[in-house]
Amino acid sequence: MHAWARVLKEFARPSTGRGLFELIVTAVPLAGIWAAMALTLDYGYWIALLLSIPAGALVARMFMIQHDCGHYSFFRSRRANDMLGWLIGVCTLTPHGYWRRAHAVHHATAGDLDRRGIGDIALLTVREYRTLSFWRRFAYRLYRNPLVIFGLGPFYVFILKFRLPLDLLRKNRALVPDVVATNLAIGAVVLTMGFTIGFAEFLMVQIPITMIAASIGVWLFFVQHQFERTYWAKNEDWDFHEAAVAGSSHYDLPGVFRWLTANIGIHHVHHLSTRIPFYRLGDCLKRLPELRHVNRLTIWDSLKCVRLALWDEEKQRLVGFHALRRRGS
């Protein structure tokens, strides 16, 4: 794994020209579809709802660009990465400075059982779950329910939590101005668009786009780490490189979905070397073809991951609640 990391360093070279190209081919179609949705409202809302699907997918791709900006891997200039990341954050409802910090914590602690809680999906071990009271077990089961984690969860995270992300703001008050500025900018956009095309019309267009994009984002983040043979270890046994590769999936998507998700499915490579721009991740698999088969998940495989909810420390794998019933727990 250390040898792979050394080889991958040659791909950690952002290109300003390529970055601008990827931004244009994402933002321009998104703006066009958004305008088309607004113009078709008088002809039947079903047209706008159909168009919200590709629009939501493109917003998710914009979030992937923001993600690379957070790693300073989209442009060569750190300042350009921060500026673009902040602007996209207004579109994705995600305060860039806060998210960049939380995501850095995620990369530094992914797979560490003793450092859960920032930038990850809540996960309990089988032993921890067994010690919970009835109501706390019920709450955890509710949280891991697909309707909650992929339905209500995205709404909570992107609409509510990111407006005042207290998990880090309590510890790092320097992030507060970024969150406030993003919220003010979002408010300014809503007011401007509301007075321009109408508040009801704006919300009819924007809400389905936001919810689709948010659900895509949560789903991708889920399958990147929540698969059966993933990696979790106590802090004293935790290893960064092993966690990066063994604890991250290769979500092998068809070409169009791979483009829309900006290669984020090649997640094990991304965790091994975060400075690689998403537009070079495919080249990494060509250079190291053995990585194609590490933790590979197809779409069908990923659907099976939804039932997984607990880390079994004895078997070293994720299991579902049904495994407890077989054990009489």
PDB file of C-alpha atoms in Angstrom, residues 66-313:
ATOM      1  CA  GLN A  66     -16.143  21.565  -4.469  1.00  0.00           C
ATOM      2  CA  HIS A  67     -14.821  18.389  -2.852  1.00  0.00           C
ATOM      3  CA  ASP A  68     -11.634  18.596  -4.912  1.00  0.00           C
ATOM      4  CA  CYS A  69     -11.332  22.292  -4.092  1.00  0.00           C
ATOM      5  CA  GLY A  70     -11.442  21.287  -0.421  1.00  0.00           C
ATOM      6  CA  HIS A  71      -8.426  19.056  -1.012  1.00  0.00           C
ATOM      7  CA  TYR A  72      -6.688  21.813  -3.026  1.00  0.00           C
ATOM      8  CA  SER A  73      -6.561  19.397  -5.944  1.00  0.00           C
ATOM      9  CA  PHE A  74      -8.836  21.055  -8.523  1.00  0.00           C
ATOM     10  CA  PHE A  75      -6.670  24.071  -9.406  1.00  0.00           C
ATOM     11  CA  ARG A  76      -2.979  24.639  -8.793  1.00  0.00           C
ATOM     12  CA  SER A  77      -3.679  27.791  -6.776  1.00  0.00           C
ATOM     13  CA  ARG A  78      -4.879  27.291  -3.207  1.00  0.00           C
ATOM     14  CA  ARG A  79      -6.622  30.661  -3.358  1.00  0.00           C
ATOM     15  CA  ALA A  80      -8.461  29.709  -6.557  1.00  0.00           C
ATOM     16  CA  ASN A  81      -9.547  26.424  -4.938  1.00  0.00           C
ATOM     17  CA  ASP A  82     -10.898  28.275  -1.907  1.00  0.00           C
ATOM     18  CA  MET A  83     -12.709  30.904  -3.961  1.00  0.00           C
ATOM     19  CA  LEU A  84     -14.371  28.418  -6.287  1.00  0.00           C
ATOM     20  CA  GLY A  85     -15.163  26.057  -3.412  1.00  0.00           C
ATOM     21  CA  TRP A  86     -16.894  28.879  -1.531  1.00  0.00           C
ATOM     22  CA  LEU A  87     -18.939  29.921  -4.586  1.00  0.00           C
ATOM     23  CA  ILE A  88     -20.030  26.351  -5.287  1.00  0.00           C
ATOM     24  CA  GLY A  89     -20.861  26.006  -1.591  1.00  0.00           C
ATOM     25  CA  VAL A  90     -23.628  28.579  -2.073  1.00  0.00           C
ATOM     26  CA  CYS A  91     -25.062  26.374  -4.842  1.00  0.00           C
ATOM     27  CA  THR A  92     -24.704  23.150  -2.842  1.00  0.00           C
ATOM     28  CA  LEU A  93     -25.786  24.754   0.475  1.00  0.00           C
ATOM     29  CA  THR A  94     -22.475  23.601   1.982  1.00  0.00           C
ATOM     30  CA  PRO A  95     -20.228  26.092   3.846  1.00  0.00           C
ATOM     31  CA  HIS A  96     -16.893  25.427   2.210  1.00  0.00           C
ATOM     32  CA  GLY A  97     -14.550  26.234   5.093  1.00  0.00           C
ATOM     33  CA  TYR A  98     -16.514  24.124   7.545  1.00  0.00           C
ATOM     34  CA  TRP A  99     -16.908  21.229   5.129  1.00  0.00           C
ATOM     35  CA  ARG A 100     -13.216  21.315   4.159  1.00  0.00           C
ATOM     36  CA  ARG A 101     -12.241  21.013   7.824  1.00  0.00           C
ATOM     37  CA  ALA A 102     -14.780  18.277   8.634  1.00  0.00           C
ATOM     38  CA  HIS A 103     -13.757  16.318   5.553  1.00  0.00           C
ATOM     39  CA  ALA A 104     -10.080  16.583   6.485  1.00  0.00           C
ATOM     40  CA  VAL A 105     -10.973  15.043   9.859  1.00  0.00           C
ATOM     41  CA  HIS A 106     -12.792  12.258   8.022  1.00  0.00           C
ATOM     42  CA  HIS A 107      -9.712  11.454   5.952  1.00  0.00           C
ATOM     43  CA  ALA A 108      -7.466  11.530   9.011  1.00  0.00           C
ATOM     44  CA  THR A 109      -9.695   9.224  11.075  1.00  0.00           C
ATOM     45  CA  ALA A 110     -11.562   6.981   8.597  1.00  0.00           C
ATOM     46  CA  GLY A 111     -11.685   3.444   9.955  1.00  0.00           C
ATOM     47  CA  ASP A 112     -10.543   4.422  13.461  1.00  0.00           C
ATOM     48  CA  LEU A 113     -13.075   3.125  16.002  1.00  0.00           C
ATOM     49  CA  ASP A 114     -11.790   5.515  18.668  1.00  0.00           C
ATOM     50  CA  ARG A 115     -12.166   8.634  16.523  1.00  0.00           C
ATOM     51  CA  ARG A 116     -15.673   8.440  15.090  1.00  0.00           C
ATOM     52  CA  GLY A 117     -18.106  11.320  14.959  1.00  0.00           C
ATOM     53  CA  ILE A 118     -16.831  13.997  12.564  1.00  0.00           C
ATOM     54  CA  GLY A 119     -17.534  13.813   8.834  1.00  0.00           C
ATOM     55  CA  ASP A 120     -18.778  10.231   8.857  1.00  0.00           C
ATOM     56  CA  ILE A 121     -21.971   8.176   9.029  1.00  0.00           C
ATOM     57  CA  ALA A 122     -22.707   7.059  12.574  1.00  0.00           C
ATOM     58  CA  LEU A 123     -21.797   3.407  13.104  1.00  0.00           C
ATOM     59  CA  LEU A 124     -21.927   1.215  16.201  1.00  0.00           C
ATOM     60  CA  THR A 125     -20.147  -2.039  16.884  1.00  0.00           C
ATOM     61  CA  VAL A 126     -22.148  -5.136  17.780  1.00  0.00           C
ATOM     62  CA  ARG A 127     -20.824  -4.905  21.339  1.00  0.00           C
ATOM     63  CA  GLU A 128     -21.838  -1.246  21.678  1.00  0.00           C
ATOM     64  CA  TYR A 129     -25.298  -1.908  20.301  1.00  0.00           C
ATOM     65  CA  ARG A 130     -25.915  -4.717  22.777  1.00  0.00           C
ATOM     66  CA  THR A 131     -25.269  -2.379  25.716  1.00  0.00           C
ATOM     67  CA  LEU A 132     -27.914   0.148  24.607  1.00  0.00           C
ATOM     68  CA  SER A 133     -31.317   0.568  26.197  1.00  0.00           C
ATOM     69  CA  PHE A 134     -34.425  -0.367  24.228  1.00  0.00           C
ATOM     70  CA  TRP A 135     -35.105   3.232  23.158  1.00  0.00           C
ATOM     71  CA  ARG A 136     -31.517   3.925  22.119  1.00  0.00           C
ATOM     72  CA  ARG A 137     -31.535   0.723  20.049  1.00  0.00           C
ATOM     73  CA  PHE A 138     -34.786   1.899  18.482  1.00  0.00           C
ATOM     74  CA  ALA A 139     -33.253   5.308  17.696  1.00  0.00           C
ATOM     75  CA  TYR A 140     -30.202   3.712  16.065  1.00  0.00           C
ATOM     76  CA  ARG A 141     -32.345   1.352  13.996  1.00  0.00           C
ATOM     77  CA  LEU A 142     -34.447   4.319  12.914  1.00  0.00           C
ATOM     78  CA  TYR A 143     -31.329   6.261  11.965  1.00  0.00           C
ATOM     79  CA  ARG A 144     -30.046   3.353   9.836  1.00  0.00           C
ATOM     80  CA  ASN A 145     -33.415   2.885   8.114  1.00  0.00           C
ATOM     81  CA  PRO A 146     -32.987   3.587   4.363  1.00  0.00           C
ATOM     82  CA  LEU A 147     -35.943   5.979   4.324  1.00  0.00           C
ATOM     83  CA  VAL A 148     -34.285   8.039   7.043  1.00  0.00           C
ATOM     84  CA  ILE A 149     -30.637   7.863   6.020  1.00  0.00           C
ATOM     85  CA  PHE A 150     -31.281   8.500   2.312  1.00  0.00           C
ATOM     86  CA  GLY A 151     -34.523  10.485   2.571  1.00  0.00           C
ATOM     87  CA  LEU A 152     -34.739  12.588   5.712  1.00  0.00           C
ATOM     88  CA  GLY A 153     -30.982  12.474   6.250  1.00  0.00           C
ATOM     89  CA  PRO A 154     -30.014  14.526   3.165  1.00  0.00           C
ATOM     90  CA  PHE A 155     -32.679  17.115   4.005  1.00  0.00           C
ATOM     91  CA  TYR A 156     -31.387  17.395   7.572  1.00  0.00           C
ATOM     92  CA  VAL A 157     -27.716  17.634   6.598  1.00  0.00           C
ATOM     93  CA  PHE A 158     -27.875  20.061   3.680  1.00  0.00           C
ATOM     94  CA  ILE A 159     -30.912  22.178   4.591  1.00  0.00           C
ATOM     95  CA  LEU A 160     -30.647  22.307   8.398  1.00  0.00           C
ATOM     96  CA  LYS A 161     -27.328  21.064   9.809  1.00  0.00           C
ATOM     97  CA  PHE A 162     -25.091  22.994   7.420  1.00  0.00           C
ATOM     98  CA  ARG A 163     -26.789  26.249   8.396  1.00  0.00           C
ATOM     99  CA  LEU A 164     -25.318  25.871  11.902  1.00  0.00           C
ATOM    100  CA  PRO A 165     -22.896  22.909  12.037  1.00  0.00           C
ATOM    101  CA  LEU A 166     -22.273  22.894  15.768  1.00  0.00           C
ATOM    102  CA  ASP A 167     -20.190  19.691  15.778  1.00  0.00           C
ATOM    103  CA  LEU A 168     -17.095  21.673  14.752  1.00  0.00           C
ATOM    104  CA  LEU A 169     -18.128  25.264  15.447  1.00  0.00           C
ATOM    105  CA  ARG A 170     -18.015  24.635  19.213  1.00  0.00           C
ATOM    106  CA  LYS A 171     -14.373  23.555  18.875  1.00  0.00           C
ATOM    107  CA  ASN A 172     -13.262  25.916  16.125  1.00  0.00           C
ATOM    108  CA  ARG A 173     -14.982  29.284  16.211  1.00  0.00           C
ATOM    109  CA  ALA A 174     -12.760  30.526  13.399  1.00  0.00           C
ATOM    110  CA  LEU A 175     -15.121  28.664  11.059  1.00  0.00           C
ATOM    111  CA  VAL A 176     -18.142  30.743  12.104  1.00  0.00           C
ATOM    112  CA  PRO A 177     -17.598  33.662   9.654  1.00  0.00           C
ATOM    113  CA  ASP A 178     -17.472  31.241   6.698  1.00  0.00           C
ATOM    114  CA  VAL A 179     -20.748  29.605   7.739  1.00  0.00           C
ATOM    115  CA  VAL A 180     -22.451  32.972   8.306  1.00  0.00           C
ATOM    116  CA  ALA A 181     -21.190  34.359   4.988  1.00  0.00           C
ATOM    117  CA  THR A 182     -22.426  31.286   3.109  1.00  0.00           C
ATOM    118  CA  ASN A 183     -25.843  31.523   4.770  1.00  0.00           C
ATOM    119  CA  LEU A 184     -26.094  35.228   3.907  1.00  0.00           C
ATOM    120  CA  ALA A 185     -25.142  34.511   0.294  1.00  0.00           C
ATOM    121  CA  ILE A 186     -27.749  31.742   0.085  1.00  0.00           C
ATOM    122  CA  GLY A 187     -30.331  34.150   1.493  1.00  0.00           C
ATOM    123  CA  ALA A 188     -29.345  36.792  -1.067  1.00  0.00           C
ATOM    124  CA  VAL A 189     -29.751  34.299  -3.927  1.00  0.00           C
ATOM    125  CA  VAL A 190     -33.175  33.231  -2.660  1.00  0.00           C
ATOM    126  CA  LEU A 191     -34.351  36.851  -2.351  1.00  0.00           C
ATOM    127  CA  THR A 192     -32.965  37.810  -5.763  1.00  0.00           C
ATOM    128  CA  MET A 193     -34.517  34.852  -7.534  1.00  0.00           C
ATOM    129  CA  GLY A 194     -37.741  35.202  -5.572  1.00  0.00           C
ATOM    130  CA  PHE A 195     -38.234  38.822  -6.621  1.00  0.00           C
ATOM    131  CA  THR A 196     -37.184  37.955 -10.190  1.00  0.00           C
ATOM    132  CA  ILE A 197     -39.299  34.892 -11.019  1.00  0.00           C
ATOM    133  CA  GLY A 198     -41.433  34.531  -7.880  1.00  0.00           C
ATOM    134  CA  PHE A 199     -40.705  32.799  -4.606  1.00  0.00           C
ATOM    135  CA  ALA A 200     -43.102  29.913  -5.227  1.00  0.00           C
ATOM    136  CA  GLU A 201     -41.667  29.371  -8.713  1.00  0.00           C
ATOM    137  CA  PHE A 202     -38.102  29.465  -7.410  1.00  0.00           C
ATOM    138  CA  LEU A 203     -38.841  26.886  -4.728  1.00  0.00           C
ATOM    139  CA  MET A 204     -40.724  24.656  -7.185  1.00  0.00           C
ATOM    140  CA  VAL A 205     -37.580  24.510  -9.289  1.00  0.00           C
ATOM    141  CA  GLN A 206     -34.919  24.440  -6.600  1.00  0.00           C
ATOM    142  CA  ILE A 207     -36.334  22.089  -3.968  1.00  0.00           C
ATOM    143  CA  PRO A 208     -36.478  18.929  -6.134  1.00  0.00           C
ATOM    144  CA  ILE A 209     -33.002  19.680  -7.528  1.00  0.00           C
ATOM    145  CA  THR A 210     -31.579  20.107  -4.038  1.00  0.00           C
ATOM    146  CA  MET A 211     -33.186  16.962  -2.667  1.00  0.00           C
ATOM    147  CA  ILE A 212     -32.033  14.818  -5.588  1.00  0.00           C
ATOM    148  CA  ALA A 213     -28.483  16.158  -5.353  1.00  0.00           C
ATOM    149  CA  ALA A 214     -28.396  15.741  -1.571  1.00  0.00           C
ATOM    150  CA  SER A 215     -29.644  12.155  -1.766  1.00  0.00           C
ATOM    151  CA  ILE A 216     -27.046  11.308  -4.417  1.00  0.00           C
ATOM    152  CA  GLY A 217     -24.342  12.799  -2.209  1.00  0.00           C
ATOM    153  CA  VAL A 218     -25.377  10.844   0.883  1.00  0.00           C
ATOM    154  CA  TRP A 219     -25.731   7.621  -1.116  1.00  0.00           C
ATOM    155  CA  LEU A 220     -22.251   7.954  -2.580  1.00  0.00           C
ATOM    156  CA  PHE A 221     -20.713   8.718   0.788  1.00  0.00           C
ATOM    157  CA  PHE A 222     -22.500   5.691   2.254  1.00  0.00           C
ATOM    158  CA  VAL A 223     -21.296   3.133  -0.301  1.00  0.00           C
ATOM    159  CA  GLN A 224     -17.753   4.503  -0.191  1.00  0.00           C
ATOM    160  CA  HIS A 225     -17.216   3.086   3.312  1.00  0.00           C
ATOM    161  CA  GLN A 226     -20.270   1.058   4.350  1.00  0.00           C
ATOM    162  CA  PHE A 227     -19.591  -2.264   2.649  1.00  0.00           C
ATOM    163  CA  GLU A 228     -19.210  -5.707   4.218  1.00  0.00           C
ATOM    164  CA  ARG A 229     -15.427  -6.172   4.094  1.00  0.00           C
ATOM    165  CA  THR A 230     -14.511  -2.619   4.984  1.00  0.00           C
ATOM    166  CA  TYR A 231     -11.898  -1.630   7.571  1.00  0.00           C
ATOM    167  CA  TRP A 232     -12.300  -0.601  11.213  1.00  0.00           C
ATOM    168  CA  ALA A 233      -9.697  -0.889  13.980  1.00  0.00           C
ATOM    169  CA  LYS A 234      -8.918   0.434  17.433  1.00  0.00           C
ATOM    170  CA  ASN A 235      -6.609   3.425  17.438  1.00  0.00           C
ATOM    171  CA  GLU A 236      -3.572   1.453  18.589  1.00  0.00           C
ATOM    172  CA  ASP A 237      -3.982  -0.953  15.645  1.00  0.00           C
ATOM    173  CA  TRP A 238      -5.130   1.610  13.073  1.00  0.00           C
ATOM    174  CA  ASP A 239      -2.964   2.270  10.011  1.00  0.00           C
ATOM    175  CA  PHE A 240      -3.623   5.192   7.656  1.00  0.00           C
ATOM    176  CA  HIS A 241      -2.634   3.477   4.415  1.00  0.00           C
ATOM    177  CA  GLU A 242      -4.449   0.259   5.253  1.00  0.00           C
ATOM    178  CA  ALA A 243      -7.566   2.201   6.240  1.00  0.00           C
ATOM    179  CA  ALA A 244      -7.398   4.238   3.026  1.00  0.00           C
ATOM    180  CA  VAL A 245      -7.370   1.199   0.746  1.00  0.00           C
ATOM    181  CA  ALA A 246      -9.149  -1.511   2.743  1.00  0.00           C
ATOM    182  CA  GLY A 247     -11.755   0.874   4.152  1.00  0.00           C
ATOM    183  CA  SER A 248     -12.771   2.573   0.894  1.00  0.00           C
ATOM    184  CA  SER A 249     -14.609   1.025  -2.010  1.00  0.00           C
ATOM    185  CA  HIS A 250     -14.114   1.084  -5.759  1.00  0.00           C
ATOM    186  CA  TYR A 251     -17.669   1.859  -6.874  1.00  0.00           C
ATOM    187  CA  ASP A 252     -17.370   0.673 -10.460  1.00  0.00           C
ATOM    188  CA  LEU A 253     -20.113   2.638 -12.209  1.00  0.00           C
ATOM    189  CA  PRO A 254     -21.119   2.737 -15.896  1.00  0.00           C
ATOM    190  CA  GLY A 255     -19.483   5.517 -17.917  1.00  0.00           C
ATOM    191  CA  VAL A 256     -22.199   8.182 -17.735  1.00  0.00           C
ATOM    192  CA  PHE A 257     -22.592   7.736 -13.969  1.00  0.00           C
ATOM    193  CA  ARG A 258     -18.836   7.763 -13.548  1.00  0.00           C
ATOM    194  CA  TRP A 259     -18.747  11.145 -15.311  1.00  0.00           C
ATOM    195  CA  LEU A 260     -21.672  12.563 -13.324  1.00  0.00           C
ATOM    196  CA  THR A 261     -20.054  11.518 -10.041  1.00  0.00           C
ATOM    197  CA  ALA A 262     -16.631  12.829 -11.107  1.00  0.00           C
ATOM    198  CA  ASN A 263     -14.879   9.490 -10.529  1.00  0.00           C
ATOM    199  CA  ILE A 264     -15.571   9.671  -6.792  1.00  0.00           C
ATOM    200  CA  GLY A 265     -16.290   5.932  -6.956  1.00  0.00           C
ATOM    201  CA  ILE A 266     -12.536   5.355  -7.299  1.00  0.00           C
ATOM    202  CA  HIS A 267     -12.524   6.156  -3.635  1.00  0.00           C
ATOM    203  CA  HIS A 268      -9.745   3.905  -2.399  1.00  0.00           C
ATOM    204  CA  VAL A 269      -7.294   5.732  -4.678  1.00  0.00           C
ATOM    205  CA  HIS A 270      -8.656   9.086  -3.523  1.00  0.00           C
ATOM    206  CA  HIS A 271      -8.121   8.184   0.150  1.00  0.00           C
ATOM    207  CA  LEU A 272      -4.623   6.954  -0.586  1.00  0.00           C
ATOM    208  CA  SER A 273      -3.675  10.258  -2.269  1.00  0.00           C
ATOM    209  CA  THR A 274      -6.133  13.121  -1.740  1.00  0.00           C
ATOM    210  CA  ARG A 275      -4.202  15.569  -3.946  1.00  0.00           C
ATOM    211  CA  ILE A 276      -5.069  13.647  -7.118  1.00  0.00           C
ATOM    212  CA  PRO A 277      -7.719  15.590  -9.109  1.00  0.00           C
ATOM    213  CA  PHE A 278     -10.828  13.596  -9.949  1.00  0.00           C
ATOM    214  CA  TYR A 279     -10.018  13.929 -13.663  1.00  0.00           C
ATOM    215  CA  ARG A 280      -6.823  11.894 -13.123  1.00  0.00           C
ATOM    216  CA  LEU A 281      -8.266   9.072 -11.007  1.00  0.00           C
ATOM    217  CA  GLY A 282      -9.076   6.958 -14.054  1.00  0.00           C
ATOM    218  CA  ASP A 283      -5.444   7.201 -15.162  1.00  0.00           C
ATOM    219  CA  CYS A 284      -4.409   5.863 -11.750  1.00  0.00           C
ATOM    220  CA  LEU A 285      -6.285   2.613 -12.406  1.00  0.00           C
ATOM    221  CA  LYS A 286      -4.541   2.281 -15.756  1.00  0.00           C
ATOM    222  CA  ARG A 287      -1.171   2.740 -14.054  1.00  0.00           C
ATOM    223  CA  LEU A 288      -2.022   0.312 -11.234  1.00  0.00           C
ATOM    224  CA  PRO A 289      -4.597  -2.097 -12.737  1.00  0.00           C
ATOM    225  CA  GLU A 290      -4.523  -4.297  -9.622  1.00  0.00           C
ATOM    226  CA  LEU A 291      -6.464  -1.550  -7.826  1.00  0.00           C
ATOM    227  CA  ARG A 292      -9.446  -2.142 -10.114  1.00  0.00           C
ATOM    228  CA  HIS A 293     -10.382  -5.259  -8.168  1.00  0.00           C
ATOM    229  CA  VAL A 294      -9.809  -3.961  -4.625  1.00  0.00           C
ATOM    230  CA  ASN A 295     -13.165  -3.582  -2.840  1.00  0.00           C
ATOM    231  CA  ARG A 296     -14.944  -3.389  -6.189  1.00  0.00           C
ATOM    232  CA  LEU A 297     -18.684  -2.765  -5.923  1.00  0.00           C
ATOM    233  CA  THR A 298     -21.182  -2.830  -8.773  1.00  0.00           C
ATOM    234  CA  ILE A 299     -24.517  -1.042  -8.541  1.00  0.00           C
ATOM    235  CA  TRP A 300     -26.153  -4.332  -7.553  1.00  0.00           C
ATOM    236  CA  ASP A 301     -23.487  -4.952  -4.901  1.00  0.00           C
ATOM    237  CA  SER A 302     -24.040  -1.482  -3.460  1.00  0.00           C
ATOM    238  CA  LEU A 303     -27.758  -2.082  -3.006  1.00  0.00           C
ATOM    239  CA  LYS A 304     -26.936  -5.027  -0.761  1.00  0.00           C
ATOM    240  CA  CYS A 305     -24.912  -2.737   1.496  1.00  0.00           C
ATOM    241  CA  VAL A 306     -28.047  -0.932   2.678  1.00  0.00           C
ATOM    242  CA  ARG A 307     -28.852  -3.721   5.167  1.00  0.00           C
ATOM    243  CA  LEU A 308     -25.433  -3.423   6.868  1.00  0.00           C
ATOM    244  CA  ALA A 309     -25.543  -1.447  10.116  1.00  0.00           C
ATOM    245  CA  LEU A 310     -23.073  -2.792  12.714  1.00  0.00           C
ATOM    246  CA  TRP A 311     -19.356  -3.539  12.851  1.00  0.00           C
ATOM    247  CA  ASP A 312     -18.654  -7.064  14.092  1.00  0.00           C
ATOM    248  CA  GLU A 313     -15.240  -6.872  15.741  1.00  0.00           C
TER     249      GLU A 313
END
